[in-house]
PDB file of C-alpha atoms and ligand atoms in Angstrom:
ATOM      1  CA  UNK R   1      89.110 101.203 124.322  1.00 40.00           C
ATOM      2  CA  UNK R   2      86.111 102.470 122.518  1.00 40.00           C
ATOM      3  CA  UNK R   3      84.617 100.937 119.456  1.00 43.00           C
ATOM      4  CA  UNK R   4      82.746 103.012 116.986  1.00 41.00           C
ATOM      5  CA  UNK R   5      81.464  99.900 115.291  1.00 41.00           C
ATOM      6  CA  UNK R   6      80.499  96.665 116.966  1.00 40.00           C
ATOM      7  CA  UNK R   7      81.075  94.181 114.215  1.00 41.00           C
ATOM      8  CA  UNK R   8      84.830  94.069 114.216  1.00 43.00           C
ATOM      9  CA  UNK R   9      87.602  94.946 111.902  1.00 44.00           C
ATOM     10  CA  UNK R  10      86.029  94.231 108.551  1.00 44.00           C
ATOM     11  CA  UNK R  11      83.596  97.105 108.890  1.00 45.00           C
ATOM     12  CA  UNK R  12      84.563  99.884 106.534  1.00 47.00           C
ATOM     13  CA  UNK R  13      83.852 102.777 108.843  1.00 53.00           C
ATOM     14  CA  UNK R  14      85.260 101.200 111.979  1.00 77.00           C
ATOM     15  CA  UNK R  15      87.841 103.147 113.904  1.00 86.00           C
ATOM     16  CA  UNK R  16      89.680 102.291 117.084  1.00 91.00           C
ATOM     17  CA  UNK R  17      91.371 104.331 119.729  1.00 93.00           C
ATOM     18  CA  UNK R  18      95.141 104.291 119.463  1.00 95.00           C
ATOM     19  CA  UNK R  19      96.800 102.683 122.508  1.00 94.00           C
ATOM     20  CA  UNK R  20      99.731 105.076 122.267  1.00 94.00           C
ATOM     21  CA  UNK R  21      98.379 108.551 121.614  1.00 95.00           C
ATOM     22  CA  UNK R  22      94.732 107.969 122.446  1.00 93.00           C
ATOM     23  CA  UNK R  23      93.346 109.443 119.255  1.00 93.00           C
ATOM     24  CA  UNK R  24      90.325 107.699 117.790  1.00 92.00           C
ATOM     25  CA  UNK R  25      91.788 107.646 114.331  1.00 90.00           C
ATOM     26  CA  UNK R  26      93.156 104.144 114.023  1.00 94.00           C
ATOM     27  CA  UNK R  27      91.942 102.188 111.001  1.00 94.00           C
ATOM     28  CA  UNK R  28      92.603  98.701 109.754  1.00 94.00           C
ATOM     29  CA  UNK R  29      95.339  98.192 107.189  1.00 95.00           C
ATOM     30  CA  UNK R  30      92.672  96.670 104.952  1.00 94.00           C
ATOM     31  CA  UNK R  31      90.596  99.843 105.008  1.00 93.00           C
ATOM     32  CA  UNK R  32      93.671 102.043 104.559  1.00 92.00           C
ATOM     33  CA  UNK R  33      94.834  99.913 101.664  1.00 93.00           C
ATOM     34  CA  UNK R  34      91.468  99.726  99.935  1.00 90.00           C
ATOM     35  CA  UNK R  35      90.557 103.366 100.413  1.00 89.00           C
ATOM     36  CA  UNK R  36      93.906 104.509  99.056  1.00 85.00           C
ATOM     37  CA  UNK R  37      94.038 102.181  96.088  1.00 79.00           C
ATOM     38  CA  UNK R  38      92.220 103.070  92.920  1.00 76.00           C
ATOM     39  CA  UNK R  39      91.282  99.906  91.124  1.00 62.00           C
ATOM     40  CA  UNK R  40      93.209  99.195  87.954  1.00 53.00           C
ATOM     41  CA  UNK R  41      90.064  98.041  86.174  1.00 54.00           C
ATOM     42  CA  UNK R  42      88.217 101.282  86.712  1.00 53.00           C
ATOM     43  CA  UNK R  43      86.531 102.771  83.681  1.00 58.00           C
ATOM     44  CA  UNK R  44      84.956 106.149  83.388  1.00 60.00           C
ATOM     45  CA  UNK R  45      82.193 106.641  80.875  1.00 60.00           C
ATOM     46  CA  UNK R  46      80.791 109.794  79.453  1.00 60.00           C
ATOM     47  CA  UNK R  47      78.870 110.925  76.401  1.00 57.00           C
ATOM     48  CA  UNK R  48      79.062 114.269  74.750  1.00 56.00           C
ATOM     49  CA  UNK R  49      75.836 115.886  73.771  1.00 60.00           C
ATOM     50  CA  UNK R  50      75.215 116.194  70.087  1.00 56.00           C
ATOM     51  CA  UNK R  51      72.730 115.786  67.301  1.00 55.00           C
ATOM     52  CA  UNK R  52      72.558 114.116  63.933  1.00 55.00           C
ATOM     53  CA  UNK R  53      75.719 112.416  62.761  1.00 56.00           C
ATOM     54  CA  UNK R  54      77.833 114.023  65.442  1.00 53.00           C
ATOM     55  CA  UNK R  55      75.830 112.556  68.289  1.00 54.00           C
ATOM     56  CA  UNK R  56      77.172 110.242  70.878  1.00 53.00           C
ATOM     57  CA  UNK R  57      80.877 110.766  71.152  1.00 57.00           C
ATOM     58  CA  UNK R  58      82.066 108.347  73.747  1.00 59.00           C
ATOM     59  CA  UNK R  59      84.443 109.898  76.185  1.00 61.00           C
ATOM     60  CA  UNK R  60      85.075 106.746  78.110  1.00 62.00           C
ATOM     61  CA  UNK R  61      88.592 106.236  79.349  1.00 58.00           C
ATOM     62  CA  UNK R  62      90.005 103.485  81.450  1.00 57.00           C
ATOM     63  CA  UNK R  63      92.583 103.694  84.145  1.00 51.00           C
ATOM     64  CA  UNK R  64      95.019 100.983  83.231  1.00 57.00           C
ATOM     65  CA  UNK R  65      97.417 101.589  86.053  1.00 67.00           C
ATOM     66  CA  UNK R  66      96.838 101.181  89.749  1.00 73.00           C
ATOM     67  CA  UNK R  67      97.340 104.352  91.641  1.00 80.00           C
ATOM     68  CA  UNK R  68      98.119 104.118  95.317  1.00 82.00           C
ATOM     69  CA  UNK R  69      98.689 106.601  98.056  1.00 85.00           C
ATOM     70  CA  UNK R  70     101.812 106.201 100.168  1.00 87.00           C
ATOM     71  CA  UNK R  71      99.658 105.059 103.057  1.00 86.00           C
ATOM     72  CA  UNK R  72      97.945 102.453 100.908  1.00 89.00           C
ATOM     73  CA  UNK R  73     101.307 101.124  99.763  1.00 90.00           C
ATOM     74  CA  UNK R  74     102.524 100.850 103.341  1.00 90.00           C
ATOM     75  CA  UNK R  75      99.347  98.901 104.179  1.00 94.00           C
ATOM     76  CA  UNK R  76      99.737  96.432 101.320  1.00 94.00           C
ATOM     77  CA  UNK R  77      98.736  92.901 102.385  1.00 96.00           C
ATOM     78  CA  UNK R  78     101.224  90.040 102.184  1.00 96.00           C
ATOM     79  CA  UNK R  79     101.107  88.276  98.846  1.00 96.00           C
ATOM     80  CA  UNK R  80     101.458  84.653  97.878  1.00 96.00           C
ATOM     81  CA  UNK R  81     104.697  83.811  96.144  1.00 96.00           C
ATOM     82  CA  UNK R  82     104.816  82.436  92.619  1.00 96.00           C
ATOM     83  CA  UNK R  83     108.491  83.001  91.813  1.00 96.00           C
ATOM     84  CA  UNK R  84     109.071  79.355  90.902  1.00 97.00           C
ATOM     85  CA  UNK R  85     106.017  79.164  88.660  1.00 96.00           C
ATOM     86  CA  UNK R  86     106.952  82.387  86.884  1.00 96.00           C
ATOM     87  CA  UNK R  87     110.493  81.131  86.236  1.00 96.00           C
ATOM     88  CA  UNK R  88     109.174  77.766  85.058  1.00 97.00           C
ATOM     89  CA  UNK R  89     106.879  79.569  82.644  1.00 96.00           C
ATOM     90  CA  UNK R  90     109.650  81.792  81.300  1.00 96.00           C
ATOM     91  CA  UNK R  91     112.153  78.948  81.117  1.00 97.00           C
ATOM     92  CA  UNK R  92     109.729  76.667  79.326  1.00 96.00           C
ATOM     93  CA  UNK R  93     108.753  79.386  76.852  1.00 96.00           C
ATOM     94  CA  UNK R  94     112.369  80.248  76.061  1.00 96.00           C
ATOM     95  CA  UNK R  95     113.383  76.589  75.675  1.00 94.00           C
ATOM     96  CA  UNK R  96     110.447  75.864  73.359  1.00 94.00           C
ATOM     97  CA  UNK R  97     111.121  79.042  71.371  1.00 95.00           C
ATOM     98  CA  UNK R  98     114.753  77.993  70.965  1.00 95.00           C
ATOM     99  CA  UNK R  99     113.717  74.583  69.651  1.00 92.00           C
ATOM    100  CA  UNK R 100     111.176  76.082  67.255  1.00 93.00           C
ATOM    101  CA  UNK R 101     113.766  78.621  66.104  1.00 91.00           C
ATOM    102  CA  UNK R 102     116.263  75.832  65.489  1.00 90.00           C
ATOM    103  CA  UNK R 103     113.760  73.707  63.530  1.00 90.00           C
ATOM    104  CA  UNK R 104     112.493  76.602  61.431  1.00 89.00           C
ATOM    105  CA  UNK R 105     115.953  77.941  60.621  1.00 87.00           C
ATOM    106  CA  UNK R 106     117.484  74.577  59.769  1.00 86.00           C
ATOM    107  CA  UNK R 107     114.577  73.246  57.699  1.00 87.00           C
ATOM    108  CA  UNK R 108     114.459  76.461  55.664  1.00 81.00           C
ATOM    109  CA  UNK R 109     118.232  76.905  55.681  1.00 76.00           C
ATOM    110  CA  UNK R 110     117.789  80.616  56.234  1.00 72.00           C
ATOM    111  CA  UNK R 111     121.199  81.250  57.727  1.00 73.00           C
ATOM    112  CA  UNK R 112     124.469  79.604  58.662  1.00 81.00           C
ATOM    113  CA  UNK R 113     123.601  76.285  60.366  1.00 81.00           C
ATOM    114  CA  UNK R 114     126.378  76.494  62.945  1.00 86.00           C
ATOM    115  CA  UNK R 115     125.294  79.990  63.944  1.00 87.00           C
ATOM    116  CA  UNK R 116     121.686  78.789  64.267  1.00 88.00           C
ATOM    117  CA  UNK R 117     122.728  75.798  66.339  1.00 90.00           C
ATOM    118  CA  UNK R 118     124.883  77.915  68.617  1.00 92.00           C
ATOM    119  CA  UNK R 119     122.286  80.592  69.285  1.00 91.00           C
ATOM    120  CA  UNK R 120     119.550  77.994  69.745  1.00 93.00           C
ATOM    121  CA  UNK R 121     121.781  76.144  72.187  1.00 93.00           C
ATOM    122  CA  UNK R 122     122.516  79.300  74.191  1.00 95.00           C
ATOM    123  CA  UNK R 123     118.813  80.197  74.360  1.00 95.00           C
ATOM    124  CA  UNK R 124     117.842  76.647  75.281  1.00 94.00           C
ATOM    125  CA  UNK R 125     120.514  76.606  77.985  1.00 95.00           C
ATOM    126  CA  UNK R 126     119.213  79.890  79.419  1.00 96.00           C
ATOM    127  CA  UNK R 127     115.687  78.484  79.424  1.00 96.00           C
ATOM    128  CA  UNK R 128     116.930  75.296  81.050  1.00 95.00           C
ATOM    129  CA  UNK R 129     118.695  77.230  83.826  1.00 96.00           C
ATOM    130  CA  UNK R 130     115.474  79.152  84.504  1.00 96.00           C
ATOM    131  CA  UNK R 131     113.554  75.865  84.590  1.00 96.00           C
ATOM    132  CA  UNK R 132     115.986  74.444  87.151  1.00 96.00           C
ATOM    133  CA  UNK R 133     115.847  77.553  89.352  1.00 96.00           C
ATOM    134  CA  UNK R 134     112.053  77.523  89.030  1.00 97.00           C
ATOM    135  CA  UNK R 135     111.966  73.888  90.107  1.00 96.00           C
ATOM    136  CA  UNK R 136     114.095  74.755  93.129  1.00 95.00           C
ATOM    137  CA  UNK R 137     111.988  77.762  94.076  1.00 96.00           C
ATOM    138  CA  UNK R 138     108.559  76.222  93.502  1.00 96.00           C
ATOM    139  CA  UNK R 139     108.567  74.045  96.661  1.00 96.00           C
ATOM    140  CA  UNK R 140     109.800  77.006  98.722  1.00 96.00           C
ATOM    141  CA  UNK R 141     106.974  79.086  97.280  1.00 97.00           C
ATOM    142  CA  UNK R 142     104.340  76.531  98.155  1.00 96.00           C
ATOM    143  CA  UNK R 143     105.803  76.091 101.650  1.00 97.00           C
ATOM    144  CA  UNK R 144     105.607  79.842 102.152  1.00 97.00           C
ATOM    145  CA  UNK R 145     102.088  79.972 100.705  1.00 97.00           C
ATOM    146  CA  UNK R 146     100.787  77.188 102.931  1.00 97.00           C
ATOM    147  CA  UNK R 147     102.776  77.769 106.130  1.00 97.00           C
ATOM    148  CA  UNK R 148     103.684  81.442 106.355  1.00 97.00           C
ATOM    149  CA  UNK R 149     101.295  83.336 104.116  1.00 97.00           C
ATOM    150  CA  UNK R 150      97.966  82.491 105.852  1.00 97.00           C
ATOM    151  CA  UNK R 151      99.293  83.604 109.236  1.00 97.00           C
ATOM    152  CA  UNK R 152     100.906  86.718 107.761  1.00 97.00           C
ATOM    153  CA  UNK R 153      97.653  87.572 106.020  1.00 97.00           C
ATOM    154  CA  UNK R 154      95.592  87.012 109.174  1.00 96.00           C
ATOM    155  CA  UNK R 155      97.948  89.253 111.075  1.00 97.00           C
ATOM    156  CA  UNK R 156      97.702  91.918 108.386  1.00 97.00           C
ATOM    157  CA  UNK R 157      93.913  91.623 108.543  1.00 96.00           C
ATOM    158  CA  UNK R 158      93.984  92.235 112.301  1.00 96.00           C
ATOM    159  CA  UNK R 159      96.462  95.091 112.210  1.00 97.00           C
ATOM    160  CA  UNK R 160      95.320  98.609 112.881  1.00 96.00           C
ATOM    161  CA  UNK R 161      97.302 101.712 112.125  1.00 95.00           C
ATOM    162  CA  UNK R 162      96.910 105.008 113.929  1.00 95.00           C
ATOM    163  CA  UNK R 163      96.345 107.821 111.450  1.00 92.00           C
ATOM    164  CA  UNK R 164      97.701 110.245 114.027  1.00 92.00           C
ATOM    165  CA  UNK R 165     101.012 108.784 115.182  1.00 94.00           C
ATOM    166  CA  UNK R 166     101.494 105.783 112.895  1.00 92.00           C
ATOM    167  CA  UNK R 167     101.506 103.189 115.665  1.00 95.00           C
ATOM    168  CA  UNK R 168     100.452  99.743 114.526  1.00 96.00           C
ATOM    169  CA  UNK R 169      98.694  97.318 116.805  1.00 96.00           C
ATOM    170  CA  UNK R 170      96.678  94.120 116.602  1.00 95.00           C
ATOM    171  CA  UNK R 171      93.040  94.050 117.529  1.00 90.00           C
TER     172      UNK R 171
HETATM  173 ZN1   ZN O 201      98.327 107.088 117.750  1.00 95.12          ZN
END
């Protein structure tokens, strides 16, 4: 094995020799991911030349979407799970909205009270179901985040991928 950098896998320019094909093109998944992912918060600024009242047209544009190469996608790090929290948030929002809807509609007598009650009940029930599922998933999420995720992330951080033959190995 030959190292082109001595400070380990976090070095941007570091490459390793592939154990399978022997090419010196292996890079860490982190480097592959970061080099192939264009940040979603990137903004490009430019000014057109001009004079008088027409001076200073801003040509800044922001890239609102994240663009990734196929390689960068394949090197995506493991993510923490927040399925339970997301469902709890949705469920809570829907349930509260249903209650507010019911109160507003009945106090103002905007439409048929039985229709209002029925639709509010259906929405509240849907929100309640999401709350229950969220409550069930939340502990599983936190177990995954505390028990599985750190190890998975460490492994991802130590994984190299050969740019020549695609072999992955830990280093
Ligand atoms: Zn290889």
